[in-house]
PDB file of N, CA and C in Angstrom:
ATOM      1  N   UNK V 458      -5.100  27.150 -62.794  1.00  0.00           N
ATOM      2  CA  UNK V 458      -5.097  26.952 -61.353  1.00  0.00           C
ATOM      3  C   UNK V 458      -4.282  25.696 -61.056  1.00  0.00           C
ATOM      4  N   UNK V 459      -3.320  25.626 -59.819  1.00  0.00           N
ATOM      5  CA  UNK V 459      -2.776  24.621 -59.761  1.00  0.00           C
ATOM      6  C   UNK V 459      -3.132  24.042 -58.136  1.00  0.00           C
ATOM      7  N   UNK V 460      -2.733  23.323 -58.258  1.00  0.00           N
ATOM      8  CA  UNK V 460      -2.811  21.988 -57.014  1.00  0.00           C
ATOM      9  C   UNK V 460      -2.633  23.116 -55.633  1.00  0.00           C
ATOM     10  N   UNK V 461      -1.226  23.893 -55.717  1.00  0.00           N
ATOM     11  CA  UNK V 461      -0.954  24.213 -54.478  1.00  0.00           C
ATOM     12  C   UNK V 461      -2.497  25.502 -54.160  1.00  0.00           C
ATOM     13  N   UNK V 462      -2.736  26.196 -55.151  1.00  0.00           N
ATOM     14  CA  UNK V 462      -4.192  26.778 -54.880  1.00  0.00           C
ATOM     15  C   UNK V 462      -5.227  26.464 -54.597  1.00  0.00           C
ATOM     16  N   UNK V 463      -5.689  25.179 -55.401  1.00  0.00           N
ATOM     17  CA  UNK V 463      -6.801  24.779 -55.488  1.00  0.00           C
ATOM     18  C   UNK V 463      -7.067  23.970 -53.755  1.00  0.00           C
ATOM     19  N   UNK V 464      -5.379  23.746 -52.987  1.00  0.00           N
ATOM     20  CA  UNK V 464      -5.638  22.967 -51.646  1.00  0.00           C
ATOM     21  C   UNK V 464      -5.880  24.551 -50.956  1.00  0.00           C
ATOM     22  N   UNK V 465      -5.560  25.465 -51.413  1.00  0.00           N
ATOM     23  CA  UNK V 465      -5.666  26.252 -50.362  1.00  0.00           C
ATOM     24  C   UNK V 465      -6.939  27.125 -50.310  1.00  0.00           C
ATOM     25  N   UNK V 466      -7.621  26.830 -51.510  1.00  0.00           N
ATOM     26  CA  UNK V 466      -9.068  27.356 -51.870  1.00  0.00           C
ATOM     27  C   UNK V 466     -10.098  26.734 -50.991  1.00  0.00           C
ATOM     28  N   UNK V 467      -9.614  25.417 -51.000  1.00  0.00           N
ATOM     29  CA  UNK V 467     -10.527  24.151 -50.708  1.00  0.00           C
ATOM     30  C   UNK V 467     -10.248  24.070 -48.837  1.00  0.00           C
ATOM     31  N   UNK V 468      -9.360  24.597 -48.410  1.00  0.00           N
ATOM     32  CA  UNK V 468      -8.533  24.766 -47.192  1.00  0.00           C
ATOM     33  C   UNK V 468      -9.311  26.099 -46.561  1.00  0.00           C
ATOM     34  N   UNK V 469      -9.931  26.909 -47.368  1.00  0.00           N
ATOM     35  CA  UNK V 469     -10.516  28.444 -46.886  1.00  0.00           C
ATOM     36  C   UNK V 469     -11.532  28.118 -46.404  1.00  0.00           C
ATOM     37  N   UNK V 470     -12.412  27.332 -47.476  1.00  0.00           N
ATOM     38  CA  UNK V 470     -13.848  26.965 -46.972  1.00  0.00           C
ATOM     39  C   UNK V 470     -14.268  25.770 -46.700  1.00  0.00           C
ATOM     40  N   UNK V 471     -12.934  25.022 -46.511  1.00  0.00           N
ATOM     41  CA  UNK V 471     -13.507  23.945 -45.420  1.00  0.00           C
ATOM     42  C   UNK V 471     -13.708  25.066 -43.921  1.00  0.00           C
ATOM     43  N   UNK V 472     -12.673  25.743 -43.713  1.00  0.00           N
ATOM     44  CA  UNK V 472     -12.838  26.663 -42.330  1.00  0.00           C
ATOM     45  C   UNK V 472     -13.849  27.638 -42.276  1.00  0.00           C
ATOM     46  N   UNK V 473     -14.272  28.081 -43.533  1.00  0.00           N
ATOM     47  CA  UNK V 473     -15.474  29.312 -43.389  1.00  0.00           C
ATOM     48  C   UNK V 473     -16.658  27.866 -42.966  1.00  0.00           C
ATOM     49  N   UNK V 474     -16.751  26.767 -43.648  1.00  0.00           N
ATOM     50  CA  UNK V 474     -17.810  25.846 -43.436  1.00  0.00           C
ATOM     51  C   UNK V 474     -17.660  25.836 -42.087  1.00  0.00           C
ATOM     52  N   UNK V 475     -16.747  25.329 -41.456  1.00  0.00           N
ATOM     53  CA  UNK V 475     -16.581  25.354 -40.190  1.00  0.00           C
ATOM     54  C   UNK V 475     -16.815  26.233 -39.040  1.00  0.00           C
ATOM     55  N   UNK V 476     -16.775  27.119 -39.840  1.00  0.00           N
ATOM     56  CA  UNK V 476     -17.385  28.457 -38.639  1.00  0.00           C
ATOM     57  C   UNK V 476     -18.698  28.471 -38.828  1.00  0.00           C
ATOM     58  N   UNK V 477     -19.303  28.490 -39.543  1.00  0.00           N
ATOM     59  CA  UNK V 477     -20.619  28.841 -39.696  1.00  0.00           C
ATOM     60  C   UNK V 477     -21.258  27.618 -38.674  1.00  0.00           C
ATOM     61  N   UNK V 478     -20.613  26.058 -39.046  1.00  0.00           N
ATOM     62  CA  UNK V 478     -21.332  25.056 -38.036  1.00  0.00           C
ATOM     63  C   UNK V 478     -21.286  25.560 -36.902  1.00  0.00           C
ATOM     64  N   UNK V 479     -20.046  26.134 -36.289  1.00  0.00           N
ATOM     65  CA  UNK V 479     -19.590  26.547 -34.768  1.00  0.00           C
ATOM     66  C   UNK V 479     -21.094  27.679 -34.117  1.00  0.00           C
ATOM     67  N   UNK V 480     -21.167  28.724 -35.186  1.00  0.00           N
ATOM     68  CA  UNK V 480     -22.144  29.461 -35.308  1.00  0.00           C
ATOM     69  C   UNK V 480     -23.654  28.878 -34.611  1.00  0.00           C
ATOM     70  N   UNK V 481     -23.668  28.299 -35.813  1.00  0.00           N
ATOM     71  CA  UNK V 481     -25.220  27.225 -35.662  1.00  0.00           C
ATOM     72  C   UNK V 481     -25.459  26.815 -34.651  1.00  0.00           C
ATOM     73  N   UNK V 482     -24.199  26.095 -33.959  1.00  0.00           N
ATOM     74  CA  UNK V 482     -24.495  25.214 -32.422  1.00  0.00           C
ATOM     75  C   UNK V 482     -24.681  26.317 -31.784  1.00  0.00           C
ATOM     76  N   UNK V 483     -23.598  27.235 -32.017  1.00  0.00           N
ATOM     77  CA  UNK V 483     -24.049  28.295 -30.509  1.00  0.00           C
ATOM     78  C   UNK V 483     -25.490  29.238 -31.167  1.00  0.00           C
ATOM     79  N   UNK V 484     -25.894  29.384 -31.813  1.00  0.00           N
ATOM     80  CA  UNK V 484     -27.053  29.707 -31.913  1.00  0.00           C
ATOM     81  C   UNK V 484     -28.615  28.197 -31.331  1.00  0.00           C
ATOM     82  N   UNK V 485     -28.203  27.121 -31.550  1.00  0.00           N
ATOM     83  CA  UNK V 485     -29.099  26.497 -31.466  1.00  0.00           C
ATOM     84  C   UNK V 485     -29.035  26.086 -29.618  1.00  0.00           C
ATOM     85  N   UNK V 486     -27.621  26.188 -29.062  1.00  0.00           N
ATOM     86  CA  UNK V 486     -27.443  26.321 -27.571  1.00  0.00           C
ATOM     87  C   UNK V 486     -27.958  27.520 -26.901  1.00  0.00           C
ATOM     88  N   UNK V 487     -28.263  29.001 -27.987  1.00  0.00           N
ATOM     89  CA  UNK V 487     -29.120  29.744 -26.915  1.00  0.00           C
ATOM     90  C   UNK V 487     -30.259  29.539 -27.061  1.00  0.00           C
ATOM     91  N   UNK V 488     -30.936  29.113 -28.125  1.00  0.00           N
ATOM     92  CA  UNK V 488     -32.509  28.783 -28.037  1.00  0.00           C
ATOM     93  C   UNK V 488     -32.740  28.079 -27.273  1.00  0.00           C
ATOM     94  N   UNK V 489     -31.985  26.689 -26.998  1.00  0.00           N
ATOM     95  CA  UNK V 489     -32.625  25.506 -26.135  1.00  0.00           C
ATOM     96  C   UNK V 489     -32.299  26.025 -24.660  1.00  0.00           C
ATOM     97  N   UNK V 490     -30.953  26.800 -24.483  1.00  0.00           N
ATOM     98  CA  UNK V 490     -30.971  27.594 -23.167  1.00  0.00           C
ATOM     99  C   UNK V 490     -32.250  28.090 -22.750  1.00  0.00           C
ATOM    100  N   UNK V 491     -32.324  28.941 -23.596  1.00  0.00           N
ATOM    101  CA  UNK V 491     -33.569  29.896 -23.532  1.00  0.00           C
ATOM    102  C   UNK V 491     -34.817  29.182 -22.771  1.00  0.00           C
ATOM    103  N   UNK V 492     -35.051  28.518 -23.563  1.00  0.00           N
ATOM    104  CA  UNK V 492     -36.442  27.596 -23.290  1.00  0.00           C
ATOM    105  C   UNK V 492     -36.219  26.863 -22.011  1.00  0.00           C
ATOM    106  N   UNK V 493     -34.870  26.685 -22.008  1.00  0.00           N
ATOM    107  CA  UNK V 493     -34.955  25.735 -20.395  1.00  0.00           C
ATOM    108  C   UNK V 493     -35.229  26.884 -19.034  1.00  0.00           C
ATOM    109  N   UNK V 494     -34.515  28.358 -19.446  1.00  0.00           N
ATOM    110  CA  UNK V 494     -34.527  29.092 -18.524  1.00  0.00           C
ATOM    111  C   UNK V 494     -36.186  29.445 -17.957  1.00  0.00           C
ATOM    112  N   UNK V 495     -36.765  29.813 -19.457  1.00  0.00           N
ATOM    113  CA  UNK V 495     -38.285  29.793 -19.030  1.00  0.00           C
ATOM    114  C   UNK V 495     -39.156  29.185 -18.245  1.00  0.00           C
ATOM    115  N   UNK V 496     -38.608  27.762 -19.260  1.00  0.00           N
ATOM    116  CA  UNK V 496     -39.369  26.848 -18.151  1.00  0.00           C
ATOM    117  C   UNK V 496     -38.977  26.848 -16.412  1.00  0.00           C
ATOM    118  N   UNK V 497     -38.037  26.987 -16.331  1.00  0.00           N
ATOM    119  CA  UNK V 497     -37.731  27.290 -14.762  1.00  0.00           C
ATOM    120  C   UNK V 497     -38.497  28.278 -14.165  1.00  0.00           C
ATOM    121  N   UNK V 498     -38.183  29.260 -15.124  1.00  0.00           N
ATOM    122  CA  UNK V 498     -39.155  30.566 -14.575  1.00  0.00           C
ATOM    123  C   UNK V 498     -40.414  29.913 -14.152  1.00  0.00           C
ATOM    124  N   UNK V 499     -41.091  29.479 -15.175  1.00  0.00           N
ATOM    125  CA  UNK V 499     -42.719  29.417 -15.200  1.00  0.00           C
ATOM    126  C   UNK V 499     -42.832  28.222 -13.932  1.00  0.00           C
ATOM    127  N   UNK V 500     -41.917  27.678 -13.837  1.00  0.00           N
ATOM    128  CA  UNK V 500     -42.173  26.579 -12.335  1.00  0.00           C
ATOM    129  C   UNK V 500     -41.584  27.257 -11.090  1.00  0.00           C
ATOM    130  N   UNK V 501     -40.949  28.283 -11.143  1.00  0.00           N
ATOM    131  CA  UNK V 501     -40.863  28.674  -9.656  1.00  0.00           C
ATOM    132  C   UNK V 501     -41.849  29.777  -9.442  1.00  0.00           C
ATOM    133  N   UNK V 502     -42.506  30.264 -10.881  1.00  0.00           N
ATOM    134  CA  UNK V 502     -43.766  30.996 -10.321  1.00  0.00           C
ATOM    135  C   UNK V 502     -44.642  30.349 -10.045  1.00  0.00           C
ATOM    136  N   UNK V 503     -44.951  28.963 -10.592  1.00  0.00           N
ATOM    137  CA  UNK V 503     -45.978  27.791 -10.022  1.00  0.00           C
ATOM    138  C   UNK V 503     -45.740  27.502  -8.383  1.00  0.00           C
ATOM    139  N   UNK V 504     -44.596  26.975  -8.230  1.00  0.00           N
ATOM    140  CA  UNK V 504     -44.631  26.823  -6.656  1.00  0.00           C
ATOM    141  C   UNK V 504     -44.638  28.242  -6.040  1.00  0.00           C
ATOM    142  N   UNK V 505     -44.777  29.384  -6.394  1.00  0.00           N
ATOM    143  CA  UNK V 505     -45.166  29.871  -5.591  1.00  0.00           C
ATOM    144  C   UNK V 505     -46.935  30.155  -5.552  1.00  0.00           C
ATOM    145  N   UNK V 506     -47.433  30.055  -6.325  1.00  0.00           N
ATOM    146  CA  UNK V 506     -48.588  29.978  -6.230  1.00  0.00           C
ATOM    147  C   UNK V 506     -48.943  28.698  -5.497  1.00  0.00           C
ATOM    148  N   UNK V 507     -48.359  27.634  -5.874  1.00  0.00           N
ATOM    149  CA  UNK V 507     -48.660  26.594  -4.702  1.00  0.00           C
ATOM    150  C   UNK V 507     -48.639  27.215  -3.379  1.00  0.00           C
ATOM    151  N   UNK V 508     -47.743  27.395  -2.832  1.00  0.00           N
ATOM    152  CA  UNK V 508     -47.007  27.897  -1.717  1.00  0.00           C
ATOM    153  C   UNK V 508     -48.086  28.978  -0.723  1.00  0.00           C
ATOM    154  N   UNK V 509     -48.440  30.043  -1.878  1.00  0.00           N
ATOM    155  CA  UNK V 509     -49.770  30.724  -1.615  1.00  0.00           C
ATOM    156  C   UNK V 509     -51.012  30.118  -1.473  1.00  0.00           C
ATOM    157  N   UNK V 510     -51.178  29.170  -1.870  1.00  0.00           N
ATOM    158  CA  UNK V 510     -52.587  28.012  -1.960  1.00  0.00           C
ATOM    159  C   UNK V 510     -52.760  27.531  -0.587  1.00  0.00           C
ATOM    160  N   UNK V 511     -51.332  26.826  -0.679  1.00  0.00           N
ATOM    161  CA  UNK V 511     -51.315  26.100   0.258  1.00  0.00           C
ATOM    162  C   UNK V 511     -51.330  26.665   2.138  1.00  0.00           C
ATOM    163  N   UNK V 512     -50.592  27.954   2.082  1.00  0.00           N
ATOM    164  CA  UNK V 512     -50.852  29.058   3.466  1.00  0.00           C
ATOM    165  C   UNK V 512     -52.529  29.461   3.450  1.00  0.00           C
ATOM    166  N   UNK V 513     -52.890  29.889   2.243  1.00  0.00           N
ATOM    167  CA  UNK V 513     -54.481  30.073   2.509  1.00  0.00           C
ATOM    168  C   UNK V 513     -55.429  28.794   2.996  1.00  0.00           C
ATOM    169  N   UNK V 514     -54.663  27.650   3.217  1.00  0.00           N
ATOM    170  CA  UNK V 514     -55.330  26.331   3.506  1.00  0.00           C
ATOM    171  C   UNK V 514     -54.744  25.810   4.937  1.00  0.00           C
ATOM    172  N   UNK V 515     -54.051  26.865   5.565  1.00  0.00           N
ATOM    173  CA  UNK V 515     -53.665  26.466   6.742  1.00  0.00           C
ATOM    174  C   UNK V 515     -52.402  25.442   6.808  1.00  0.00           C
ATOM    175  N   UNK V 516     -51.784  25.125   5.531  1.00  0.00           N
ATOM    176  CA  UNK V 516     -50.955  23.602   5.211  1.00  0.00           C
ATOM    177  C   UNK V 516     -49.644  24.430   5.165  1.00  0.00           C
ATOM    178  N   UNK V 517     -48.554  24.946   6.361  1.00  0.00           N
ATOM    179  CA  UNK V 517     -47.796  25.206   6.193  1.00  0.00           C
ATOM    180  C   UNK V 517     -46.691  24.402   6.023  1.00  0.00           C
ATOM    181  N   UNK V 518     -46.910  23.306   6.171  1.00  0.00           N
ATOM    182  CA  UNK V 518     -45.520  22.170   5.907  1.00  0.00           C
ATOM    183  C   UNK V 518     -45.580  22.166   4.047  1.00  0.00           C
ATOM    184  N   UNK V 519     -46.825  22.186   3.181  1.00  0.00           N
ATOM    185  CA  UNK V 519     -46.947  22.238   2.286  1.00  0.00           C
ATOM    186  C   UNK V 519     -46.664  23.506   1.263  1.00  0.00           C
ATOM    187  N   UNK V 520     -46.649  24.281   1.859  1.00  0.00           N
ATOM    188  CA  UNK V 520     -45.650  25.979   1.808  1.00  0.00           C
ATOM    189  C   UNK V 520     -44.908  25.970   1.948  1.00  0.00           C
ATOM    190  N   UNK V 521     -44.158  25.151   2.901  1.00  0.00           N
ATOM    191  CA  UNK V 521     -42.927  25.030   3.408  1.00  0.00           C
ATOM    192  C   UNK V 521     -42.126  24.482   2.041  1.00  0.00           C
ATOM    193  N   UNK V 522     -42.631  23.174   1.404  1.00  0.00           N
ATOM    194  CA  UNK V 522     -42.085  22.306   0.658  1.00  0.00           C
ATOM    195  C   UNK V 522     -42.089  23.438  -1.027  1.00  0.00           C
ATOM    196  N   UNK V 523     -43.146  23.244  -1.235  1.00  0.00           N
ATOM    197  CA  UNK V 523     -43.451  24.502  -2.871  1.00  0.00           C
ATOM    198  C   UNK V 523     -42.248  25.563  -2.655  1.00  0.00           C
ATOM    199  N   UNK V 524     -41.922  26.164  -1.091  1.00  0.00           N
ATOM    200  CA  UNK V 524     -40.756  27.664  -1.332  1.00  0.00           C
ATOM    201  C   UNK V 524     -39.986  26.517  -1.553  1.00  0.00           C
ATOM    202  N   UNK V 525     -39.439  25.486  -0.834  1.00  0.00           N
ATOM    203  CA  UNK V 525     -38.309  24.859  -1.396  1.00  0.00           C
ATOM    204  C   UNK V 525     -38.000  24.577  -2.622  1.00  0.00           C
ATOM    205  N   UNK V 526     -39.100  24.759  -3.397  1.00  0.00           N
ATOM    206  CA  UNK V 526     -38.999  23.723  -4.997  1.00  0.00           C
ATOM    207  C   UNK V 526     -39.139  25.102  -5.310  1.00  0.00           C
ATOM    208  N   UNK V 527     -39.253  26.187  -5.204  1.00  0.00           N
ATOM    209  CA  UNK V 527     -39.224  27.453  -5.851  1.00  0.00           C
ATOM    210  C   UNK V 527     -38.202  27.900  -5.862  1.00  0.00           C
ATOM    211  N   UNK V 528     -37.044  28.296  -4.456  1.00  0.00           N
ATOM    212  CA  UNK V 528     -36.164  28.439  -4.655  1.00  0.00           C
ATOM    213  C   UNK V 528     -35.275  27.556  -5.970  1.00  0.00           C
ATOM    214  N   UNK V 529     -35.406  26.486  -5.478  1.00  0.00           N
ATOM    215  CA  UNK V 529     -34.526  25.126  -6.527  1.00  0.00           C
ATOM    216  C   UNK V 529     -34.719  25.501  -8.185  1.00  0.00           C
ATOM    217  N   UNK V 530     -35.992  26.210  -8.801  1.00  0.00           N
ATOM    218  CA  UNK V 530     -36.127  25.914  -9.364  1.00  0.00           C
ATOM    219  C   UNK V 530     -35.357  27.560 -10.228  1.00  0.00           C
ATOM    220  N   UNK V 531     -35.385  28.712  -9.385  1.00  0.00           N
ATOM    221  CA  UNK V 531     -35.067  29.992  -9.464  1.00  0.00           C
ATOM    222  C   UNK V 531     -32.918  29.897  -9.416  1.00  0.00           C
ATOM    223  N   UNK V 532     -32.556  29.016  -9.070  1.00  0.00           N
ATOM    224  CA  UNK V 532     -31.105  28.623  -8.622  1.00  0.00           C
ATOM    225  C   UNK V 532     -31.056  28.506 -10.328  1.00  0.00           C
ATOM    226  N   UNK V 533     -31.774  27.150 -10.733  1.00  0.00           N
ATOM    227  CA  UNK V 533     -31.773  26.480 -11.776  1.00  0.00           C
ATOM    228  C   UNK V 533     -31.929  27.667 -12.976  1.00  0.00           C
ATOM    229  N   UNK V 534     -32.845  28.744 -12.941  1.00  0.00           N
ATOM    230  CA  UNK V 534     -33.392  29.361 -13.636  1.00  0.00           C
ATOM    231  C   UNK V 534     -31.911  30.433 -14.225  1.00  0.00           C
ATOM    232  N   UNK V 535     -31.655  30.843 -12.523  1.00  0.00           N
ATOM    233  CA  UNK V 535     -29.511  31.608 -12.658  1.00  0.00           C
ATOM    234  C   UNK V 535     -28.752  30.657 -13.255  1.00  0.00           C
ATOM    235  N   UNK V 536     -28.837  29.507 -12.972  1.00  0.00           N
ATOM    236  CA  UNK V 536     -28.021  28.642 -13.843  1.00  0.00           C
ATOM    237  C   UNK V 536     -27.960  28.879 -15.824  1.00  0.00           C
ATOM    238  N   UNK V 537     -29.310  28.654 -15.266  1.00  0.00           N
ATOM    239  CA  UNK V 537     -29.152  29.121 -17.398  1.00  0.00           C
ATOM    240  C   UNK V 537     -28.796  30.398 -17.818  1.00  0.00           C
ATOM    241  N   UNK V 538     -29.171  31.440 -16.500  1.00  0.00           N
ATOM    242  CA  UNK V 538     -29.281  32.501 -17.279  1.00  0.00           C
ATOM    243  C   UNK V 538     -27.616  32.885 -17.760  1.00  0.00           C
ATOM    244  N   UNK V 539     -26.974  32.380 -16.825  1.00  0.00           N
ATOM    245  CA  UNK V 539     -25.549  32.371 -16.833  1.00  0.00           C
ATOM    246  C   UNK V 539     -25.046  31.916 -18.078  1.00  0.00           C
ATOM    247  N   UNK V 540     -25.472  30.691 -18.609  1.00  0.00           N
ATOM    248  CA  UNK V 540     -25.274  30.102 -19.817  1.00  0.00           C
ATOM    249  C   UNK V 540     -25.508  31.305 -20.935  1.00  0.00           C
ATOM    250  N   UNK V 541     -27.058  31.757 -20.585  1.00  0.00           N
ATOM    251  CA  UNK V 541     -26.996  32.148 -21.560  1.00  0.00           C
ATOM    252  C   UNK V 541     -26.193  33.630 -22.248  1.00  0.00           C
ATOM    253  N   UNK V 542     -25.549  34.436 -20.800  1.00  0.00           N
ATOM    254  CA  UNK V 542     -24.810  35.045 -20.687  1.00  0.00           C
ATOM    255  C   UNK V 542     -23.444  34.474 -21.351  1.00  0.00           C
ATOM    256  N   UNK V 543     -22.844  33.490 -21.226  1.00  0.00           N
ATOM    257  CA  UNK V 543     -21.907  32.890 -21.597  1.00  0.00           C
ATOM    258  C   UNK V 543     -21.757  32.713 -23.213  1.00  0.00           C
ATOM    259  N   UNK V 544     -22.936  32.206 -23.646  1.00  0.00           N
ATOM    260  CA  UNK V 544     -23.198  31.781 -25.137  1.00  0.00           C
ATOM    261  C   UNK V 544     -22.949  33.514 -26.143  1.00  0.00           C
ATOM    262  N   UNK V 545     -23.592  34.218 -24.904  1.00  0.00           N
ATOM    263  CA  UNK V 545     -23.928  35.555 -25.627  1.00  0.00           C
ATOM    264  C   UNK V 545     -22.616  36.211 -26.281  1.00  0.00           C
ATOM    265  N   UNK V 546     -21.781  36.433 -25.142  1.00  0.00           N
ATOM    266  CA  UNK V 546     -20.136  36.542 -25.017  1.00  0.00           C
ATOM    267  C   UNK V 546     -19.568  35.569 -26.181  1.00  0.00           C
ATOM    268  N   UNK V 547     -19.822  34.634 -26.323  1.00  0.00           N
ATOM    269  CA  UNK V 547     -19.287  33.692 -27.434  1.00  0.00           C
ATOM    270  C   UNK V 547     -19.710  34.055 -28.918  1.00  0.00           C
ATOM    271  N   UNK V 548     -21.214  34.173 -28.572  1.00  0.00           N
ATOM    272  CA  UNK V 548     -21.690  34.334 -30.018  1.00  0.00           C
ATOM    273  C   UNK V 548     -21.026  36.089 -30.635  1.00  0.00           C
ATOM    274  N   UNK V 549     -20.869  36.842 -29.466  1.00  0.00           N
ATOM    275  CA  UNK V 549     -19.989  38.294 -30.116  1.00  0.00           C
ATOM    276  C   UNK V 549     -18.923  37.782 -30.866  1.00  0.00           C
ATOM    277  N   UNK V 550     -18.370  37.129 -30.315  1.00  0.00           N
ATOM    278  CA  UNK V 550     -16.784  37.006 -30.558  1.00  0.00           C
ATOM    279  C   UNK V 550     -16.856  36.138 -31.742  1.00  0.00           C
ATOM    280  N   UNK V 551     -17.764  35.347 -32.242  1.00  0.00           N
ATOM    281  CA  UNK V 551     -17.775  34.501 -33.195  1.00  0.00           C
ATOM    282  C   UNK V 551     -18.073  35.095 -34.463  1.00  0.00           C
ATOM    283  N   UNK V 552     -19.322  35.974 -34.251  1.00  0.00           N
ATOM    284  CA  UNK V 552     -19.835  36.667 -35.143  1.00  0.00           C
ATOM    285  C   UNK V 552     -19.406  38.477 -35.367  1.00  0.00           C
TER     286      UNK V 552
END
């Protein structure tokens, strides 16, 4: 084996190493996506149960405020999901 091989051996899988890291991140960017999207979920179903609490208590300024933080939090929730749409598209093409 000579020099000009052994750079180009060593040249293959520095890049296969390299993909696989590329891999990893976008695998470890849809999990943490993931989890952020949830959590959004699970808080704009909270304010709406606020929201409901709070109309059965006559406190419509306080209904008023919970739909606001529900919407915000459902915007937030499309936000990731988008990501994670995005990552998805990436991770095809990668893998």
């Amino acid at each position: 084996m000579n020099i000009k091989q052994l750079k180009r051996i060593i040249s293959e899988e520095l890049k296969k190493t390299q993909e696989d890291i590329n891999s990893q991140k976008l695998i470890y960017g849809k999990y943490s996506t993931e989890e952020t999207y949830k959590k959004a979920i699970q808080e704009a179903e909270t304010w709406n149960r606020v929201a409901i609490e709070a109309l059965s208590r006559n406190r419509d300024d306080l209904a008023r405020e919970a739909l606001k933080r529900k919407v915000e939090a459902k915007k937030q929730a499309k936000r990731h999901q988008e990501q994670l749409d995005q990552i998805a598209a990436m991770t095809e093409n990668v893998l």
